[in-house]
Short mmCIF file of the C-alpha atoms (twelve columns), coordinates in Angstrom:
data_MODEL
# 
_entry.id   MODEL 
# 
loop_
_atom_site.group_PDB 
_atom_site.id 
_atom_site.type_symbol 
_atom_site.label_atom_id 
_atom_site.label_alt_id 
_atom_site.label_comp_id 
_atom_site.label_asym_id 
_atom_site.label_seq_id 
_atom_site.Cartn_x 
_atom_site.Cartn_y 
_atom_site.Cartn_z 
_atom_site.pdbx_PDB_model_num 
ATOM 1   C CA . MET A 1   -38.946 22.437  -11.654 1 
ATOM 2   C CA . SER A 2   -35.207 22.275  -11.277 1 
ATOM 3   C CA . LEU A 3   -33.266 19.506  -9.610  1 
ATOM 4   C CA . LEU A 4   -30.256 21.693  -8.969  1 
ATOM 5   C CA . LYS A 5   -30.134 24.509  -6.485  1 
ATOM 6   C CA . ASN A 6   -28.321 26.818  -8.904  1 
ATOM 7   C CA . ASP A 7   -29.530 26.889  -12.497 1 
ATOM 8   C CA . ASN A 8   -27.047 29.523  -13.527 1 
ATOM 9   C CA . PRO A 9   -24.019 27.886  -15.239 1 
ATOM 10  C CA . ASP A 10  -21.699 30.552  -13.842 1 
ATOM 11  C CA . GLN A 11  -22.739 29.673  -10.313 1 
ATOM 12  C CA . ARG A 12  -22.224 25.950  -10.948 1 
ATOM 13  C CA . ILE A 13  -18.751 26.622  -12.360 1 
ATOM 14  C CA . SER A 14  -17.971 28.793  -9.358  1 
ATOM 15  C CA . MET A 15  -19.110 26.038  -6.994  1 
ATOM 16  C CA . ASP A 16  -17.021 23.460  -8.880  1 
ATOM 17  C CA . ILE A 17  -13.969 25.705  -8.687  1 
ATOM 18  C CA . ASN A 18  -14.458 26.116  -4.939  1 
ATOM 19  C CA . LEU A 19  -14.670 22.328  -4.504  1 
ATOM 20  C CA . TYR A 20  -11.583 21.858  -6.676  1 
ATOM 21  C CA . VAL A 21  -9.563  24.386  -4.676  1 
ATOM 22  C CA . GLU A 22  -10.657 22.797  -1.385  1 
ATOM 23  C CA . ASN A 23  -9.664  19.328  -2.614  1 
ATOM 24  C CA . VAL A 24  -6.290  20.518  -3.902  1 
ATOM 25  C CA . HIS A 25  -5.661  22.310  -0.604  1 
ATOM 26  C CA . THR A 26  -6.572  19.190  1.404   1 
ATOM 27  C CA . LEU A 27  -4.333  16.989  -0.747  1 
ATOM 28  C CA . ALA A 28  -1.421  19.441  -0.522  1 
ATOM 29  C CA . ILE A 29  -1.687  19.654  3.269   1 
ATOM 30  C CA . GLY A 30  -1.893  15.851  3.479   1 
ATOM 31  C CA . LEU A 31  1.167   15.471  1.265   1 
ATOM 32  C CA . LEU A 32  3.110   17.992  3.325   1 
ATOM 33  C CA . ASN A 33  2.089   16.221  6.534   1 
ATOM 34  C CA . ALA A 34  3.123   12.804  5.167   1 
ATOM 35  C CA . PHE A 35  6.479   14.151  3.973   1 
ATOM 36  C CA . ALA A 36  7.185   15.816  7.343   1 
ATOM 37  C CA . SER A 37  6.277   12.603  9.182   1 
ATOM 38  C CA . LEU A 38  8.514   10.540  6.914   1 
ATOM 39  C CA . LEU A 39  11.407  12.961  7.295   1 
ATOM 40  C CA . SER A 40  11.149  13.062  11.088  1 
ATOM 41  C CA . TYR A 41  10.869  9.252   11.233  1 
ATOM 42  C CA . VAL A 42  13.972  8.776   9.072   1 
ATOM 43  C CA . ILE A 43  15.967  11.341  11.061  1 
ATOM 44  C CA . ALA A 44  15.009  9.740   14.379  1 
ATOM 45  C CA . LEU A 45  15.712  6.229   13.112  1 
ATOM 46  C CA . TRP A 46  19.040  7.279   11.586  1 
ATOM 47  C CA . SER A 47  20.175  8.893   14.832  1 
ATOM 48  C CA . LEU A 48  19.138  5.860   16.908  1 
ATOM 49  C CA . SER A 49  20.724  3.264   14.651  1 
ATOM 50  C CA . GLY A 50  24.332  2.329   14.902  1 
ATOM 51  C CA . ILE A 51  26.990  1.327   12.432  1 
ATOM 52  C CA . ILE A 52  27.237  -2.225  11.159  1 
ATOM 53  C CA . ARG A 53  30.708  -3.306  10.116  1 
ATOM 54  C CA . ILE A 54  30.789  -6.075  7.541   1 
ATOM 55  C CA . LYS A 55  34.147  -7.767  7.295   1 
ATOM 56  C CA . ILE A 56  34.758  -9.384  3.911   1 
ATOM 57  C CA . THR A 57  38.409  -10.362 4.353   1 
ATOM 58  C CA . GLN A 58  41.017  -9.698  6.996   1 
ATOM 59  C CA . HIS A 59  41.999  -6.396  5.380   1 
ATOM 60  C CA . PHE A 60  38.732  -5.382  3.745   1 
ATOM 61  C CA . SER A 61  35.580  -4.340  5.563   1 
ATOM 62  C CA . PHE A 62  32.956  -1.673  5.107   1 
ATOM 63  C CA . ASP A 63  30.601  0.141   7.431   1 
ATOM 64  C CA . ILE A 64  26.883  0.655   6.945   1 
ATOM 65  C CA . LYS A 65  25.681  3.806   8.648   1 
ATOM 66  C CA . GLY A 66  22.010  4.181   9.545   1 
ATOM 67  C CA . SER A 67  21.530  0.434   9.512   1 
ATOM 68  C CA . MET A 68  17.979  0.542   10.876  1 
ATOM 69  C CA . VAL A 69  16.847  2.768   8.010   1 
ATOM 70  C CA . TRP A 70  18.308  0.343   5.478   1 
ATOM 71  C CA . ALA A 71  16.767  -2.593  7.351   1 
ATOM 72  C CA . VAL A 72  13.334  -0.952  7.146   1 
ATOM 73  C CA . LEU A 73  13.744  -0.321  3.417   1 
ATOM 74  C CA . ILE A 74  14.847  -3.905  2.752   1 
ATOM 75  C CA . TYR A 75  12.038  -5.313  4.924   1 
ATOM 76  C CA . ASN A 76  9.410   -3.220  3.138   1 
ATOM 77  C CA . GLY A 77  10.788  -4.192  -0.258  1 
ATOM 78  C CA . LEU A 78  10.655  -7.889  0.601   1 
ATOM 79  C CA . ALA A 79  7.164   -7.555  2.083   1 
ATOM 80  C CA . LYS A 80  5.990   -5.793  -1.081  1 
ATOM 81  C CA . GLN A 81  7.414   -8.557  -3.259  1 
ATOM 82  C CA . ASN A 82  5.754   -11.183 -1.054  1 
ATOM 83  C CA . SER A 83  2.386   -9.453  -1.267  1 
ATOM 84  C CA . GLU A 84  2.672   -9.181  -5.051  1 
ATOM 85  C CA . ILE A 85  3.502   -12.892 -5.295  1 
ATOM 86  C CA . GLN A 86  0.497   -13.764 -3.129  1 
ATOM 87  C CA . PHE A 87  -1.665  -11.490 -5.279  1 
ATOM 88  C CA . LEU A 88  -0.617  -13.441 -8.371  1 
ATOM 89  C CA . TYR A 89  -1.787  -16.714 -6.798  1 
ATOM 90  C CA . LEU A 90  -5.205  -15.392 -5.732  1 
ATOM 91  C CA . PRO A 91  -7.067  -16.155 -8.993  1 
ATOM 92  C CA . ASN A 92  -5.668  -19.691 -8.999  1 
ATOM 93  C CA . ALA A 93  -6.737  -20.185 -5.369  1 
ATOM 94  C CA . ARG A 94  -10.236 -18.946 -6.203  1 
ATOM 95  C CA . PHE A 95  -10.426 -21.387 -9.112  1 
ATOM 96  C CA . LEU A 96  -9.385  -24.261 -6.835  1 
ATOM 97  C CA . GLN A 97  -12.035 -23.282 -4.270  1 
ATOM 98  C CA . ILE A 98  -14.742 -23.274 -6.942  1 
ATOM 99  C CA . LYS A 99  -13.524 -26.624 -8.280  1 
ATOM 100 C CA . GLU A 100 -13.626 -28.123 -4.776  1 
ATOM 101 C CA . LEU A 101 -17.128 -26.710 -4.250  1 
ATOM 102 C CA . ILE A 102 -18.336 -28.385 -7.439  1 
ATOM 103 C CA . VAL A 103 -16.879 -31.730 -6.339  1 
ATOM 104 C CA . ARG A 104 -18.480 -31.432 -2.889  1 
ATOM 105 C CA . LEU A 105 -21.847 -30.506 -4.361  1 
ATOM 106 C CA . SER A 106 -21.750 -33.474 -6.723  1 
ATOM 107 C CA . LEU A 107 -20.914 -35.783 -3.796  1 
ATOM 108 C CA . LYS A 108 -23.704 -34.280 -1.705  1 
ATOM 109 C CA . ILE A 109 -26.216 -34.671 -4.533  1 
ATOM 110 C CA . GLY A 110 -25.062 -38.277 -4.998  1 
ATOM 111 C CA . GLN A 111 -25.600 -38.998 -1.282  1 
ATOM 112 C CA . ASP A 112 -29.062 -37.450 -1.332  1 
ATOM 113 C CA . ASN A 113 -30.118 -39.481 -4.369  1 
ATOM 114 C CA . GLY A 114 -28.482 -42.742 -3.275  1 
# 
């Protein structure tokens, strides 16, 4: 008795190739869709954003075009750094929670016995 529907190795290889091609096609379409969405978002945001003029001295200033796009990039970069910093503190927080649980359990056991 066979557990597989197709015992022929050629048929199994053919089925695997079909699954591989379907997965590659799905990933390629998803990548194309994500890139088109990103491009349209950046174009719309660039056209809606104005110019920020930063004046350093009386005679020296520079303009930042597409300021909303740069603001989004800076915001996402800072948010990513913040999330990575919080991720670094997670094991320490878990250790402190376990330590507090041990202290509470010892106090509870002491109250029950005393």
